[in-house]
Structures are given as structure tokens and as C-alpha cells.
CSV table of C-alpha atoms and ligand atoms in Angstrom, one decimal:
chain,number,residue,atom,x,y,z
A,15,MET,CA,23.6,9.5,10.5
A,16,ASP,CA,21.8,11.5,13.1
A,17,THR,CA,21.4,15.2,13.6
A,18,THR,CA,24.5,15.5,15.8
A,19,ALA,CA,26.5,14.7,12.6
A,20,LYS,CA,29.0,17.4,11.7
A,21,ILE,CA,27.3,18.2,8.4
A,22,TYR,CA,24.2,19.4,10.3
A,23,GLU,CA,26.2,22.4,11.6
A,24,ASP,CA,25.7,23.9,8.2
A,25,LEU,CA,22.0,24.1,8.7
A,26,ASP,CA,20.1,27.0,10.3
A,27,ARG,CA,17.3,24.7,11.3
A,28,ILE,CA,15.6,21.4,10.4
A,29,LEU,CA,12.4,22.0,8.5
A,30,VAL,CA,11.1,18.5,7.8
A,31,THR,CA,12.4,15.6,9.9
A,32,ARG,CA,13.1,12.1,8.5
A,33,GLU,CA,10.2,10.7,10.5
A,34,GLU,CA,7.8,13.3,9.0
A,35,ILE,CA,9.2,12.4,5.5
A,36,ARG,CA,8.8,8.7,6.2
A,37,GLN,CA,5.1,9.1,7.3
A,38,ALA,CA,4.3,11.3,4.3
A,39,VAL,CA,5.9,8.9,1.8
A,40,GLU,CA,4.0,6.0,3.3
A,41,LYS,CA,0.7,7.9,3.1
A,42,LEU,CA,1.4,9.0,-0.5
A,43,GLY,CA,2.4,5.5,-1.5
A,44,ARG,CA,-1.0,4.2,-0.2
A,45,GLN,CA,-2.8,7.0,-2.1
A,46,ILE,CA,-1.0,6.2,-5.4
A,47,THR,CA,-1.7,2.5,-4.9
A,48,GLU,CA,-5.4,3.3,-4.6
A,49,ASP,CA,-5.6,5.8,-7.5
A,50,TYR,CA,-3.7,3.7,-10.0
A,51,GLN,CA,-5.4,0.3,-9.5
A,52,GLY,CA,-5.5,-1.6,-12.8
A,53,LYS,CA,-3.6,1.1,-14.7
A,54,ASP,CA,-0.3,0.8,-16.5
A,55,LEU,CA,1.7,3.2,-14.2
A,56,VAL,CA,5.1,4.6,-15.1
A,57,MET,CA,6.8,6.5,-12.3
A,58,VAL,CA,9.4,9.0,-13.6
A,59,CYS,CA,12.2,10.2,-11.3
A,60,ILE,CA,13.6,13.6,-12.2
A,61,LEU,CA,17.3,13.5,-11.4
A,62,LYS,CA,19.0,14.2,-9.2
A,63,GLY,CA,17.0,15.9,-6.5
A,64,ALA,CA,14.1,13.4,-6.5
A,65,SER,CA,16.3,10.4,-6.3
A,66,LEU,CA,15.9,9.7,-2.5
A,67,PHE,CA,12.2,10.5,-2.5
A,68,PHE,CA,11.6,8.3,-5.6
A,69,THR,CA,13.4,5.2,-4.2
A,70,ASP,CA,11.5,5.5,-0.9
A,71,LEU,CA,8.2,6.2,-2.6
A,72,ILE,CA,8.2,3.3,-5.1
A,73,ARG,CA,8.7,0.9,-2.3
A,74,GLU,CA,5.4,2.1,-0.8
A,75,VAL,CA,3.4,1.6,-4.0
A,76,ASP,CA,1.7,-1.9,-4.1
A,77,LEU,CA,1.4,-2.1,-7.9
A,78,PRO,CA,3.4,-3.6,-10.8
A,79,LEU,CA,4.7,-0.2,-11.9
A,80,SER,CA,7.7,0.6,-14.1
A,81,THR,CA,10.4,3.2,-13.3
A,82,GLU,CA,12.0,5.7,-15.6
A,83,PHE,CA,14.7,8.3,-15.0
A,84,MET,CA,15.0,11.6,-16.6
A,85,ALA,CA,17.7,14.2,-16.1
A,86,VAL,CA,17.1,17.9,-16.9
A,87,SER,CA,19.1,21.0,-16.3
A,88,SER,CA,17.7,24.4,-15.8
A,89,TYR,CA,20.3,26.6,-17.3
A,90,GLY,CA,22.3,28.6,-14.7
A,91,SER,CA,23.3,27.7,-11.2
A,92,GLY,CA,22.8,29.2,-7.8
A,93,THR,CA,19.5,29.3,-5.9
A,94,SER,CA,16.9,29.9,-8.6
A,95,SER,CA,16.0,28.3,-12.0
A,96,THR,CA,15.8,30.2,-15.2
A,97,GLY,CA,13.0,28.3,-16.9
A,98,VAL,CA,15.1,27.3,-19.8
A,99,VAL,CA,15.3,23.5,-19.5
A,100,ARG,CA,17.6,21.1,-21.3
A,101,ILE,CA,17.0,17.4,-21.4
A,102,LEU,CA,20.3,15.6,-20.4
A,103,LYS,CA,18.8,12.2,-20.2
A,104,ASP,CA,15.5,11.2,-21.7
A,105,LEU,CA,13.1,8.4,-20.9
A,106,ASP,CA,14.2,4.9,-22.1
A,107,ARG,CA,10.7,3.7,-23.0
A,108,ASN,CA,7.6,4.9,-24.9
A,109,ILE,CA,4.9,6.4,-22.6
A,110,GLU,CA,2.1,6.4,-25.2
A,111,ASN,CA,-1.2,5.3,-23.6
A,112,ARG,CA,0.4,4.8,-20.2
A,113,HIS,CA,-0.2,6.6,-17.0
A,114,VAL,CA,2.7,8.8,-16.1
A,115,LEU,CA,3.5,10.1,-12.7
A,116,ILE,CA,6.4,12.5,-12.5
A,117,VAL,CA,8.2,12.5,-9.2
A,118,GLU,CA,10.0,15.7,-8.2
A,119,ASP,CA,11.6,16.8,-5.0
A,120,ILE,CA,10.5,20.4,-5.1
A,121,VAL,CA,8.3,22.7,-7.0
A,122,ASP,CA,9.7,26.2,-6.8
A,123,SER,CA,8.9,28.6,-9.6
A,124,GLY,CA,7.3,25.6,-11.4
A,125,LYS,CA,9.1,26.3,-14.6
A,126,THR,CA,10.9,23.0,-14.8
A,127,LEU,CA,7.7,20.9,-14.3
A,128,TYR,CA,5.7,23.2,-16.6
A,129,TYR,CA,8.2,22.5,-19.3
A,130,LEU,CA,8.4,18.7,-18.6
A,131,MET,CA,4.6,18.4,-18.6
A,132,GLN,CA,4.5,20.0,-22.0
A,133,VAL,CA,7.2,17.8,-23.4
A,134,LEU,CA,5.8,14.6,-22.1
A,135,SER,CA,2.2,15.4,-22.9
A,136,GLN,CA,3.2,15.5,-26.6
A,137,ARG,CA,4.0,11.8,-26.4
A,138,HIS,CA,0.3,11.0,-25.8
A,139,PRO,CA,0.3,9.3,-22.4
A,140,ALA,CA,-3.1,8.1,-21.0
A,141,SER,CA,-2.6,10.6,-18.2
A,142,ILE,CA,0.2,12.6,-16.7
A,143,SER,CA,0.4,13.9,-13.1
A,144,ILE,CA,3.0,15.2,-10.7
A,145,ALA,CA,4.0,14.0,-7.2
A,146,ALA,CA,6.2,16.5,-5.4
A,147,LEU,CA,7.7,16.1,-2.0
A,148,LEU,CA,8.0,19.9,-1.3
A,149,ASP,CA,6.0,22.8,-2.6
A,150,LYS,CA,7.0,26.5,-2.3
A,151,PRO,CA,3.7,28.1,-3.4
A,152,ALA,CA,5.0,31.6,-2.7
A,153,ARG,CA,7.5,31.3,-5.5
A,154,ARG,CA,5.2,30.0,-8.3
A,155,VAL,CA,5.4,32.0,-11.5
A,156,VAL,CA,3.5,29.5,-13.8
A,157,ASP,CA,0.2,27.9,-13.5
A,158,LEU,CA,0.9,24.3,-12.5
A,159,THR,CA,-1.2,21.7,-10.8
A,160,THR,CA,0.4,19.1,-8.7
A,161,ARG,CA,-1.8,16.1,-8.1
A,162,TYR,CA,0.1,15.1,-5.0
A,163,SER,CA,2.4,17.2,-2.8
A,164,CYS,CA,3.6,16.3,0.7
A,165,PHE,CA,4.7,19.5,2.3
A,166,ASN,CA,4.2,23.2,1.7
A,167,ILE,CA,7.3,25.1,2.8
A,168,PRO,CA,8.2,28.7,3.2
A,169,ASP,CA,10.5,30.5,0.8
A,170,ALA,CA,13.8,29.4,2.3
A,171,PHE,CA,16.8,27.7,0.8
A,172,VAL,CA,16.4,24.0,1.7
A,173,VAL,CA,18.8,21.1,1.4
A,174,GLY,CA,18.8,17.4,2.3
A,175,TYR,CA,17.0,14.3,1.3
A,176,GLY,CA,18.1,14.7,-2.3
A,177,LEU,CA,18.1,18.5,-2.4
A,178,ASP,CA,21.5,20.2,-2.9
A,179,TYR,CA,23.4,23.4,-2.6
A,180,ASP,CA,26.2,23.4,-5.1
A,181,GLU,CA,25.8,19.5,-5.4
A,182,LYS,CA,26.3,19.1,-1.6
A,183,TYR,CA,24.0,18.1,1.2
A,184,ARG,CA,21.9,15.6,-0.8
A,185,ASN,CA,22.9,12.9,1.7
A,186,LEU,CA,21.2,14.5,4.7
A,187,PRO,CA,18.4,12.2,5.9
A,188,ASP,CA,16.3,15.3,7.0
A,189,ILE,CA,15.4,18.5,5.1
A,190,GLY,CA,16.8,21.7,6.6
A,191,VAL,CA,17.3,25.4,5.9
A,192,LEU,CA,20.8,26.0,4.8
A,193,HIS,CA,22.6,28.5,7.1
A,194,PRO,CA,23.1,31.8,5.1
A,195,ARG,CA,26.8,31.9,6.0
A,196,ILE,CA,27.3,28.9,3.7
A,197,TYR,CA,26.1,30.7,0.5
A,198,GLN,CA,27.2,34.1,1.7
A,199,ALA,CA,30.7,32.8,2.0
A,200,ASP,CA,30.5,31.5,-1.6
A,201,ASP,CA,29.1,34.8,-2.9
A,202,ALA,CA,32.0,36.8,-1.3
B,304,PRP,C1,15.5,21.6,-8.8
B,304,PRP,C2,14.3,20.7,-8.5
B,304,PRP,C3,13.4,21.0,-9.6
B,304,PRP,C4,13.6,22.4,-9.9
B,304,PRP,C5,12.5,23.2,-9.3
B,304,PRP,O1,16.3,21.0,-9.7
B,304,PRP,O2,14.7,19.3,-8.5
B,304,PRP,O3,13.7,20.2,-10.8
B,304,PRP,O4,14.9,22.8,-9.4
B,304,PRP,O5,12.7,24.5,-9.6
B,304,PRP,P1,11.6,25.3,-10.5
B,304,PRP,O6,10.2,25.0,-9.9
B,304,PRP,O7,11.9,26.8,-10.1
B,304,PRP,O8,11.8,25.0,-11.9
B,304,PRP,P2,17.8,21.4,-10.0
B,304,PRP,O9,17.9,22.2,-11.3
B,304,PRP,O10,18.4,22.1,-8.8
B,304,PRP,O11,18.6,20.0,-10.3
B,304,PRP,P3,18.8,18.8,-9.3
B,304,PRP,O12,17.5,18.1,-9.1
B,304,PRP,O13,19.8,17.9,-10.0
B,304,PRP,O14,19.3,19.3,-8.0
């Protein structure tokens, strides 16, 4: 779909275009290919937000990597996470002595990834790093290092390319700022 699609009327503005995403994903794929040469790489998709980023990114990595999927839920709903994380679906395979790259759509407070890094580190991987599409540094409340991140964005409520509001808008090919009237209407 293009940006004249009806669903785009719910956006205030587009923040990252599909073309910018495509270029960033290609560049990151090349970087990962270089950095993980000769290593047993496991790329871990954190559902659901990272799903689109993940499937595009792995196709740009020229290595015999394996894929894993993990589903977590930060208790509560709405526009911010609480930091209390529950594992809804764990990895299928052992990651001991393997190089793990966690793929996330967005680092906001950082609490979700901080928790995941702790949990997965205890399984003795050879290394563990984070690749995030979006980073909101202004919102960070924990000390977290992301090895790769594509875009720093302002503290706005963003949707699209996997990111949702109330489970909707994940299917937008671009990333945009949700129009406040959408969540204000839900709050009323
Ligand atoms: C989002 C996102 C990260 C987390 C970031 O997931 O995918 O996992 O929030 O927030 P934090 O840095 O403040 O912890 P969400 O819980 O919305 O689930 P989803 O990926 O299924 O949309």
C-alpha cells in the first residue's frame, strides 16, 4: 500500500519512510555479515513488534545463521512498559557458546531488553548483542548498550512496520507518529 491509503489518515506524520528503512536494513545486514564472519550466529526476533524488521534483516545477512523467536509481554497496556516482563514463548534451542543477536523494533525505557539480556546471558552464550531499529534515548531509564541501532527518534508515539497501538497499525510499510486523536478518543 502507498501513503494515500486510508489507514495513513490516522497518522500525524511519517517519521521514517519505507525507503529509509530499506536502506538502513541493507546497511545493517552488511555490517552484521562482516562482524559475524565465521561465528555461529543465532538471530532472535522479539515478537511481535520486531517481526517485519527481522524478516527483512535476515535476508540481508550473508551468513548461515539460525533464527529463533521469543515472545515477551511487559505487564500492562497502553503507551509505556512497566519493566515487569513475562516470557510467553521461549527460545526453542540452546544458545550456549553461540553468538546471539537480539533483534528488537524499539528501545524505549530499555526495561524489556535489560531483562532479556539478563535472562539470556545466564544461558552462557559466546556473546550477546542487540540490534534495534528504533531508539528513543530520551526515554531510557536503565543502562543498556545496543550494538546496532538504525534510527534515533524523538519521544513520540510511533506505529507501523511492526509497531502497534492497541495491536493495530503493524501493517503500515512506513513508521509514523500516531495522531493524538486516536488514543485520546480511546482514553475518553
Ligand atoms: C515494545 C517493543 C519492546 C518494548 C520496548 O513491545 O517491541 O519490546 O516495548 O519498551 P521498553 O524499552 O520500554 O521496555 P510491546 O510490549 O509493545 O510488545 P509488541 O512487540 O508485541 O508490540
